[in-house]
JSON list of C-alpha atoms in Angstrom, two decimals:
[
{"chain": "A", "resi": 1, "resn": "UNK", "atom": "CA", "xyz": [114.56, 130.00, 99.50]},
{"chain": "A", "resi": 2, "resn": "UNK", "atom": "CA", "xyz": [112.41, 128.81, 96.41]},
{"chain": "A", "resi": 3, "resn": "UNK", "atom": "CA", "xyz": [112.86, 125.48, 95.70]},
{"chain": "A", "resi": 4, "resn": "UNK", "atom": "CA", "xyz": [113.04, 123.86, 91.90]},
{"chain": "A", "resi": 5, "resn": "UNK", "atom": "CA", "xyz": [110.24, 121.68, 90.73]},
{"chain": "A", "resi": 6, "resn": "UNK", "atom": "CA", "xyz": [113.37, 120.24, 88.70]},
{"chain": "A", "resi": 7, "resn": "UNK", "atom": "CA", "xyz": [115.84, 120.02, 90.85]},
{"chain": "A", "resi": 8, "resn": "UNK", "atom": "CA", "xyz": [113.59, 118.24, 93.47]},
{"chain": "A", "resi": 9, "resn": "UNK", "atom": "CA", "xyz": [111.99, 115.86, 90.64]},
{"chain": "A", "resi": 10, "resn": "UNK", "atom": "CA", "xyz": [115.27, 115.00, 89.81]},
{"chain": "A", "resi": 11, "resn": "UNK", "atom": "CA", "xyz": [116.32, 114.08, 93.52]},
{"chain": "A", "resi": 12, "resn": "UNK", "atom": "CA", "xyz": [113.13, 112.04, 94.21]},
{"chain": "A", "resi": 13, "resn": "UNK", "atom": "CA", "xyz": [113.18, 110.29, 90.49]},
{"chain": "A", "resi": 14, "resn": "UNK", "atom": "CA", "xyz": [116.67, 108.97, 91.51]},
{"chain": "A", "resi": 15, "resn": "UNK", "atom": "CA", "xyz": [115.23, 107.19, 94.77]},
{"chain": "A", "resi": 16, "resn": "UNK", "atom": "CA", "xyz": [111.96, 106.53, 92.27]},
{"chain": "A", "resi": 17, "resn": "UNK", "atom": "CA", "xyz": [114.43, 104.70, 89.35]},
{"chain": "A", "resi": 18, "resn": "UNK", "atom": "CA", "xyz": [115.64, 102.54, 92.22]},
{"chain": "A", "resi": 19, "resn": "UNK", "atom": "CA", "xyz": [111.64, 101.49, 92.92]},
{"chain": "A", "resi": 20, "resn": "UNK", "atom": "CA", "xyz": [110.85, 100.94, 89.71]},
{"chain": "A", "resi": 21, "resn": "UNK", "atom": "CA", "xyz": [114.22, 99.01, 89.20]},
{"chain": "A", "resi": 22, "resn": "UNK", "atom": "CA", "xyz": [113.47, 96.66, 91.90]},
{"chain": "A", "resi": 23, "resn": "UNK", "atom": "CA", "xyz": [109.65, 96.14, 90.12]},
{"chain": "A", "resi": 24, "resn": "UNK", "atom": "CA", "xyz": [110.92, 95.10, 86.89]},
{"chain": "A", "resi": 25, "resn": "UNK", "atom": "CA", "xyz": [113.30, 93.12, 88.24]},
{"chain": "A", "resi": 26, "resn": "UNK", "atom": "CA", "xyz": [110.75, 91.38, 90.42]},
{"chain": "A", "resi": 27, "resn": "UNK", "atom": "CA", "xyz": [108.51, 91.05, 87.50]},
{"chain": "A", "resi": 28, "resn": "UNK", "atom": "CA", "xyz": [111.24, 89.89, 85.29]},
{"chain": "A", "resi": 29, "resn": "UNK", "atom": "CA", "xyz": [112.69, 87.13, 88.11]},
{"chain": "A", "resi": 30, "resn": "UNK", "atom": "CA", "xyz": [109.12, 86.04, 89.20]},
{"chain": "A", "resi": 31, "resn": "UNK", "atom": "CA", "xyz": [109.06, 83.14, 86.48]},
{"chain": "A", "resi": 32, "resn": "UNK", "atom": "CA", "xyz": [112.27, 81.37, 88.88]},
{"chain": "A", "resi": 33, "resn": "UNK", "atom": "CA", "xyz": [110.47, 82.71, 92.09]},
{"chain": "A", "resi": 34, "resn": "UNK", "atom": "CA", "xyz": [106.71, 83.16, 92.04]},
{"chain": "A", "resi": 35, "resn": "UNK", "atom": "CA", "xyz": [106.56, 84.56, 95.51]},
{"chain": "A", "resi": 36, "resn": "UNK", "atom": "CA", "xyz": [108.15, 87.78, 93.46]},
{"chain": "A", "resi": 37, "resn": "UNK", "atom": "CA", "xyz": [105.14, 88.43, 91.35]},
{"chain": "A", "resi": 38, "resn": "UNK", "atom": "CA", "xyz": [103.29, 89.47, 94.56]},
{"chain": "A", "resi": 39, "resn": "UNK", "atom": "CA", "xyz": [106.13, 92.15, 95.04]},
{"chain": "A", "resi": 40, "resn": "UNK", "atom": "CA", "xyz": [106.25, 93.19, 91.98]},
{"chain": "A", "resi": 41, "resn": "UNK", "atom": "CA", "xyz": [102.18, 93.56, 91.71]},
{"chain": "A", "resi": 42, "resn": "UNK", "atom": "CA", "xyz": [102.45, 95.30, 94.97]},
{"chain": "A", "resi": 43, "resn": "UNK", "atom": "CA", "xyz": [105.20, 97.80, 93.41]},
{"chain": "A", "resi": 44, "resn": "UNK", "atom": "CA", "xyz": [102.47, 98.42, 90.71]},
{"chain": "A", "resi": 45, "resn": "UNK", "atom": "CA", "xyz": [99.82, 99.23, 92.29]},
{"chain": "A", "resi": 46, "resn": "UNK", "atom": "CA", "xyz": [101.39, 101.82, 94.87]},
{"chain": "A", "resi": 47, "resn": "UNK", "atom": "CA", "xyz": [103.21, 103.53, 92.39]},
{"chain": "A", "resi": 48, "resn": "UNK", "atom": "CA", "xyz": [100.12, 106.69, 92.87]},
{"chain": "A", "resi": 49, "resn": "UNK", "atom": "CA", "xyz": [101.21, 106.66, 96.33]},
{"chain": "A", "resi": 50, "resn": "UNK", "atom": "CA", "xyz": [104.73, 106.70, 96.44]},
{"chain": "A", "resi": 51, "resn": "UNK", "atom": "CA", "xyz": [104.07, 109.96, 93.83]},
{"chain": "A", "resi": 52, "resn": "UNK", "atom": "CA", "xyz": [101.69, 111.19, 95.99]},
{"chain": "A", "resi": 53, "resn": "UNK", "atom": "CA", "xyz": [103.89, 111.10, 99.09]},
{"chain": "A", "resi": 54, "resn": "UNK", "atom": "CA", "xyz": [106.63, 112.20, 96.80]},
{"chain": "A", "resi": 55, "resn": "UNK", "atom": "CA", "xyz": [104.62, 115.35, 95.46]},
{"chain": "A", "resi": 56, "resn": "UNK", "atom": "CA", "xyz": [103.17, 116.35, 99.02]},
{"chain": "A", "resi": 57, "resn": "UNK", "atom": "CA", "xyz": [106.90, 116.88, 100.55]},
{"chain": "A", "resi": 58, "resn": "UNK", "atom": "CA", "xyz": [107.35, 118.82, 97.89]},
{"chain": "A", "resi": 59, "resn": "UNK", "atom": "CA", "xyz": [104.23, 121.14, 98.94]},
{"chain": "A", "resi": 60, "resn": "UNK", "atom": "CA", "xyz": [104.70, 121.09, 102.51]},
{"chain": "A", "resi": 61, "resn": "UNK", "atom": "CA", "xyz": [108.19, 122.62, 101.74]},
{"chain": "A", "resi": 62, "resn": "UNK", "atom": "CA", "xyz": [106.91, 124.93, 99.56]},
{"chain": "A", "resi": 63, "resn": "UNK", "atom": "CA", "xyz": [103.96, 126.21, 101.76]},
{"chain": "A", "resi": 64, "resn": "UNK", "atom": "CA", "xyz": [101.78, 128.96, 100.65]},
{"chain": "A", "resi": 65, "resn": "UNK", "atom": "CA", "xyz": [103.81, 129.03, 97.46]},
{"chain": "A", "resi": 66, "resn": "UNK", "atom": "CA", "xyz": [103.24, 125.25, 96.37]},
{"chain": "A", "resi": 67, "resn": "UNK", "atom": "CA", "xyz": [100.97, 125.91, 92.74]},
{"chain": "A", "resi": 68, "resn": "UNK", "atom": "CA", "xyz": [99.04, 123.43, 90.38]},
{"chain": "A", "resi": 69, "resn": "UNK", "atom": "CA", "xyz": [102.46, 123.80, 87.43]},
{"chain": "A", "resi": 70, "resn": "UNK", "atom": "CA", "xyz": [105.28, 123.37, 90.00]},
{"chain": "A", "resi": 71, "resn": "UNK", "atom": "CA", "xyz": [103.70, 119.98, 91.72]},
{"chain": "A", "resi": 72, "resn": "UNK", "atom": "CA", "xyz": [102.88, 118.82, 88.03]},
{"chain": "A", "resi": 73, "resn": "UNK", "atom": "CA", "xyz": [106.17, 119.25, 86.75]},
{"chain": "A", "resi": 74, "resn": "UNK", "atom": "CA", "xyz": [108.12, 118.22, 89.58]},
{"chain": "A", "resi": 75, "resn": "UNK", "atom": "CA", "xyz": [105.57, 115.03, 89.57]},
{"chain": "A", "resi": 76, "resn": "UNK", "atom": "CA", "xyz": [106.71, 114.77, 85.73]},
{"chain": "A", "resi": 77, "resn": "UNK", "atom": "CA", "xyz": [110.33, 115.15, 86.54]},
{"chain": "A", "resi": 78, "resn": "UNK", "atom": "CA", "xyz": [110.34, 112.08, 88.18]},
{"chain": "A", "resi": 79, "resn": "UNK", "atom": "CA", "xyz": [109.00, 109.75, 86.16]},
{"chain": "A", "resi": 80, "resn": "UNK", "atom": "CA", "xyz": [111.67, 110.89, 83.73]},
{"chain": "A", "resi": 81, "resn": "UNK", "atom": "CA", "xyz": [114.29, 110.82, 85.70]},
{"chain": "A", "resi": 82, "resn": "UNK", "atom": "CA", "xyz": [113.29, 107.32, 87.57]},
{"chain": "A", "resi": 83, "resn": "UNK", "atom": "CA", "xyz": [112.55, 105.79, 83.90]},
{"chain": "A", "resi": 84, "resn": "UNK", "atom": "CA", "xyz": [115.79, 106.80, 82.70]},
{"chain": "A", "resi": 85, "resn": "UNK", "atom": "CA", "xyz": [117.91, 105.30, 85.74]},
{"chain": "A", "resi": 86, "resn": "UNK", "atom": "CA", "xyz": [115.30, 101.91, 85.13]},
{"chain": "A", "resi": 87, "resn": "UNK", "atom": "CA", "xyz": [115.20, 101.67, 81.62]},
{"chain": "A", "resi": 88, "resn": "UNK", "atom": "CA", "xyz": [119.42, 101.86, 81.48]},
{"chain": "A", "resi": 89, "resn": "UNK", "atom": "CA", "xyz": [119.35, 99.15, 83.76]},
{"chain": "A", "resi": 90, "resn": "UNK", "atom": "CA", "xyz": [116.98, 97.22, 81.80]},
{"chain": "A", "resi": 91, "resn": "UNK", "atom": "CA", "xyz": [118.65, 97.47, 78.59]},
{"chain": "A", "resi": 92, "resn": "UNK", "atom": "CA", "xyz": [121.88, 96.69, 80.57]},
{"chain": "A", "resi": 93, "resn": "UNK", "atom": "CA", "xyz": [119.85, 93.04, 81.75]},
{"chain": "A", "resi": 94, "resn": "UNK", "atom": "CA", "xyz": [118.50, 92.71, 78.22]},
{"chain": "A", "resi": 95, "resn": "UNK", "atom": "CA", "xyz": [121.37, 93.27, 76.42]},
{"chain": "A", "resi": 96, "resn": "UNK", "atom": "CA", "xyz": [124.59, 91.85, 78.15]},
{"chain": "A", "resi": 97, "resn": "UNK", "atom": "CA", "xyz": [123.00, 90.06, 81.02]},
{"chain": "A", "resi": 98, "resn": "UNK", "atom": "CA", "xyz": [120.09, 88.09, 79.19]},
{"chain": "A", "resi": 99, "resn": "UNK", "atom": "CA", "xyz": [120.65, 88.77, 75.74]},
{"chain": "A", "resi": 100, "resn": "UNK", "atom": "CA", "xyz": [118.25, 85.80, 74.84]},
{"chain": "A", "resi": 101, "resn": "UNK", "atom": "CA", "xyz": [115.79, 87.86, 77.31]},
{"chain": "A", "resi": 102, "resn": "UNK", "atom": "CA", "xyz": [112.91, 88.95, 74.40]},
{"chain": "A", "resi": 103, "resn": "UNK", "atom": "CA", "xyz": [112.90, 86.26, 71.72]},
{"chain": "A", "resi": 104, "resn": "UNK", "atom": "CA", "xyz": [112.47, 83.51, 75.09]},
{"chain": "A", "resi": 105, "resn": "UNK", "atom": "CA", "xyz": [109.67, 85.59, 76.19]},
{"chain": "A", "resi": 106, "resn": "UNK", "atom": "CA", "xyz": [107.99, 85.72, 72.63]},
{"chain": "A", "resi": 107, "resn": "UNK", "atom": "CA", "xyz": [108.65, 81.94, 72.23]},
{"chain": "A", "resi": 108, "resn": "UNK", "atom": "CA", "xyz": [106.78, 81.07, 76.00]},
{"chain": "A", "resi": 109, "resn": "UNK", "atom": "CA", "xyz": [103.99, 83.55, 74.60]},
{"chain": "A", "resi": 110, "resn": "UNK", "atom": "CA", "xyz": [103.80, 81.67, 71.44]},
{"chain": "A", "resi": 111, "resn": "UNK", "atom": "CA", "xyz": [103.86, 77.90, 73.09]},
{"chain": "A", "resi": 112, "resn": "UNK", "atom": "CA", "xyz": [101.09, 79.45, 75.69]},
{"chain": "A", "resi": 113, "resn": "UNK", "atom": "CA", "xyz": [99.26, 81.08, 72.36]},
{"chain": "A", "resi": 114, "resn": "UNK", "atom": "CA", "xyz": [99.08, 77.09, 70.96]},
{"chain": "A", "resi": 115, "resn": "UNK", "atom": "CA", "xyz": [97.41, 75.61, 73.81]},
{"chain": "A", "resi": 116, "resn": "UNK", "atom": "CA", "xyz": [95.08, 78.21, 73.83]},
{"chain": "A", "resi": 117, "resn": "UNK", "atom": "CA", "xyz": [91.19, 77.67, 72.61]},
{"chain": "A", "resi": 118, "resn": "UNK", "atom": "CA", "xyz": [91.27, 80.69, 70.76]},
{"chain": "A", "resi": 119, "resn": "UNK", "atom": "CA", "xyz": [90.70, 84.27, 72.08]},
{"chain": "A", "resi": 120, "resn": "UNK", "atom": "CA", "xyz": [93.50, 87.16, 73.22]},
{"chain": "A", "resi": 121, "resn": "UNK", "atom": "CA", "xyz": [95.89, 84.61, 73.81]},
{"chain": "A", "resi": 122, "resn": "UNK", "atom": "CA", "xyz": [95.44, 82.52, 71.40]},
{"chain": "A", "resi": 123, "resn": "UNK", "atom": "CA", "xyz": [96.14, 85.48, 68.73]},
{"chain": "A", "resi": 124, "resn": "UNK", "atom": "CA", "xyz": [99.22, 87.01, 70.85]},
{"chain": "A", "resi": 125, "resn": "UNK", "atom": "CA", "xyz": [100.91, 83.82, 70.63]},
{"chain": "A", "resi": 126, "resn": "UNK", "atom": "CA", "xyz": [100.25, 83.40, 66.99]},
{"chain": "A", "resi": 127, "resn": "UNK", "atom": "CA", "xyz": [101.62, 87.32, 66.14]},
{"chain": "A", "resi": 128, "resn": "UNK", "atom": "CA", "xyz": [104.57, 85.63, 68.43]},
{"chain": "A", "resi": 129, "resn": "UNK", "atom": "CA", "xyz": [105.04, 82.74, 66.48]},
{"chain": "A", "resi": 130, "resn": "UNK", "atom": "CA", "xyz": [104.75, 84.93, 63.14]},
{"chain": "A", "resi": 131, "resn": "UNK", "atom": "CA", "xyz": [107.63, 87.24, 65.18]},
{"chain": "A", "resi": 132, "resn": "UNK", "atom": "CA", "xyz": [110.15, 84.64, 65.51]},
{"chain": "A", "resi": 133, "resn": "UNK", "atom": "CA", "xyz": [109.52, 82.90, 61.93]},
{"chain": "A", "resi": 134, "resn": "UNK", "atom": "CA", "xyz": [110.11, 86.57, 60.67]},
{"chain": "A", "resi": 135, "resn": "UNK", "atom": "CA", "xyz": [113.36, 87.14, 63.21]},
{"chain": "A", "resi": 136, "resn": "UNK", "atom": "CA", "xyz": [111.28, 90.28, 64.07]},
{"chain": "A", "resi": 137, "resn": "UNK", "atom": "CA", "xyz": [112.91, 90.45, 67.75]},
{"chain": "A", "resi": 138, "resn": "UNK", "atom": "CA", "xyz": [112.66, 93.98, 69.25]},
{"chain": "A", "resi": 139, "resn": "UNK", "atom": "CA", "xyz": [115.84, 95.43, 70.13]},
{"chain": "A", "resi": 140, "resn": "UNK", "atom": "CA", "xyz": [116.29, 96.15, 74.03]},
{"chain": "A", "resi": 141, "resn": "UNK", "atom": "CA", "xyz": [116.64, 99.90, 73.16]},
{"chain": "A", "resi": 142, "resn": "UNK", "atom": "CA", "xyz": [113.10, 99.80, 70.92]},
{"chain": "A", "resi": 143, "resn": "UNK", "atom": "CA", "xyz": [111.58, 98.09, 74.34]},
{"chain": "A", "resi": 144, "resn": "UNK", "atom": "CA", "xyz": [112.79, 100.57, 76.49]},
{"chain": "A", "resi": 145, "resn": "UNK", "atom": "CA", "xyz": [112.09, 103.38, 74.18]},
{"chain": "A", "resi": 146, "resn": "UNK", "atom": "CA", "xyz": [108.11, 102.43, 74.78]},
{"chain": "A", "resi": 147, "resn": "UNK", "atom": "CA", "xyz": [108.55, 101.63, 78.23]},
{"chain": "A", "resi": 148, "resn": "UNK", "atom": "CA", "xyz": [109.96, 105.17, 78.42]},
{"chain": "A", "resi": 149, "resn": "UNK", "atom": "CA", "xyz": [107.67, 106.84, 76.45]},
{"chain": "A", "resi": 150, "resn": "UNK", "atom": "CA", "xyz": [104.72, 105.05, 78.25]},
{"chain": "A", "resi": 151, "resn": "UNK", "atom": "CA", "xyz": [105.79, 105.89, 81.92]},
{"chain": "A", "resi": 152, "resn": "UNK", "atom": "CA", "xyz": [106.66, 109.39, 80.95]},
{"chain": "A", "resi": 153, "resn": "UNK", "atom": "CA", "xyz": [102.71, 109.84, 79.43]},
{"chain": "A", "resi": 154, "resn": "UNK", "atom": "CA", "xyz": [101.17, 108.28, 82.21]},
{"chain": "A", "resi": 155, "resn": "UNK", "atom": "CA", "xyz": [102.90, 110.11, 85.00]},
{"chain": "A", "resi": 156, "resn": "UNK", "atom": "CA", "xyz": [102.12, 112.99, 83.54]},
{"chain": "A", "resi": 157, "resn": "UNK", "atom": "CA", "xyz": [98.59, 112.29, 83.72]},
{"chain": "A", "resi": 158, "resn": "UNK", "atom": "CA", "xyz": [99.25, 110.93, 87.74]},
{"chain": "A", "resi": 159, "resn": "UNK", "atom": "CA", "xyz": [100.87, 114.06, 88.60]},
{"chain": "A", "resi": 160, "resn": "UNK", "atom": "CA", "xyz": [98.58, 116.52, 86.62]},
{"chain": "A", "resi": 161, "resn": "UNK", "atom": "CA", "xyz": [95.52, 114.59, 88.79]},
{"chain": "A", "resi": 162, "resn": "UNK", "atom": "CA", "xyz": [97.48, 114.62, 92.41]},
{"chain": "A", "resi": 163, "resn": "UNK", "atom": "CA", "xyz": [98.25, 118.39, 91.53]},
{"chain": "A", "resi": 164, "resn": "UNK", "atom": "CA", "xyz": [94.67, 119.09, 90.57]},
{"chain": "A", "resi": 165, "resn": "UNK", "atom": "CA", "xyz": [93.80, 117.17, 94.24]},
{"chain": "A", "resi": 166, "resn": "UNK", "atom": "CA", "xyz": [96.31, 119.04, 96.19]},
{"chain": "A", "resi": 167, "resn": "UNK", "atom": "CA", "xyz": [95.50, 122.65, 94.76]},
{"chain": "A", "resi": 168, "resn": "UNK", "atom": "CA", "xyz": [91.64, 122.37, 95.26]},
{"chain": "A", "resi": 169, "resn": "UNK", "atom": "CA", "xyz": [92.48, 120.91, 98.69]},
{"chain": "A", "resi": 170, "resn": "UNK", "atom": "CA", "xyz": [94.48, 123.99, 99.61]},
{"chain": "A", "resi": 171, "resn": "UNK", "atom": "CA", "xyz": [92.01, 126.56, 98.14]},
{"chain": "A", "resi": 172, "resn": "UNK", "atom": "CA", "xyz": [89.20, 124.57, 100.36]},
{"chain": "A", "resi": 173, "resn": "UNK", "atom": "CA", "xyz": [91.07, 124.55, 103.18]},
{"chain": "A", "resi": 174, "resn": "UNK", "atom": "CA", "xyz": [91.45, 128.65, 102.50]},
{"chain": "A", "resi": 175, "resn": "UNK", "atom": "CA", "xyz": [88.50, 129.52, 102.16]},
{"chain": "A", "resi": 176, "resn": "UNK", "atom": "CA", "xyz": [87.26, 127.76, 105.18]},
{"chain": "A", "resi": 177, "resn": "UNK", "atom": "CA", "xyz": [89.86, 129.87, 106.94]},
{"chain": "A", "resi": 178, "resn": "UNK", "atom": "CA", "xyz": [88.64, 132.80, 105.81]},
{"chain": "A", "resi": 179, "resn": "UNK", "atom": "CA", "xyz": [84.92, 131.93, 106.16]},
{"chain": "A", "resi": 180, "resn": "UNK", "atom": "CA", "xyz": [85.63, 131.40, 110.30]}
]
């Protein structure tokens, strides 16, 4: 039996929306508990691997018929899928939760921009500043939109490099069979 790149992207970007639920929410409660900025960093930073393991059940099932476009989609499947399922329980936080969520994050990055000698920060906090004066609050939607957008980009980059790793691996690995 053939298995979907979709159907199995889908599957694994459900458990993947939960992950990346529980890393923005870290992130996002760190300010109350520090100790969660360490999870959330941790989330971050083995997001390749989870993908990786993700994408290599996914070729061990398919054996001798895994390819370079079905590991790459399936890879892009899930970031899809797993954004969607995060980003609707973002905007959910943002928007009935914490509704004062984005203009009390611009007005911390503005009061950080003022003590500031000048520099990145110093100008972030100033656009900030300029933000609020100008009631120029992104919408949760428009914030999730680009979060969206973002993961969907990037994890199609991650998935088309783990695909490229995992064909050439496979076509090594044949040819040193059929060297012997």
């Amino acid at each position: 039996m053939m298995l979907s790149p979709y159907r199995r992207g889908a599957d694994d970007g459900f458990i993947f929306g939960l992950y990346l639920s529980v890393m923005f929410f870290a992130s996002i409660y760190s300010a109350g508990l520090p100790v969660l900025s360490l999870l959330s960093l941790g989330m971050m930073v083995c997001v390749p691997v989870v993908i990786f393991v993700f994408m290599r059940r996914f070729e061990a099932a398919l054996k001798e018929y895994a390819t370079f476009p079905m590991l790459w989609m399936q890879g892009v499947v899930i970031f899809f899928c797993g954004t969607i399922i995060a980003g609707a329980l973002l905007v959910v936080y943002m928007k009935w939760v914490e509704p004062d969520y984005v203009l009390k994050q611009l007005e911390g990055l503005a009061e950080l921009g003022s003590k500031a000698d000048g520099g990145f920060v110093a100008e972030a906090g100033e656009m900030a500043g300029k933000m609020i004066e100008a009631n120029f609050i992104p919408s949760p939607i428009a914030i999730v939109t680009e979060i969206i957008m973002t993961s969907i980009v990037t994890g199609s980059l991650l998935s088309m490099a783990i695909s490229g790793v995992m064909t050439l691996r496979r076509r090594v690995a044949l040819r040193r069979f059929l060297d012997k």
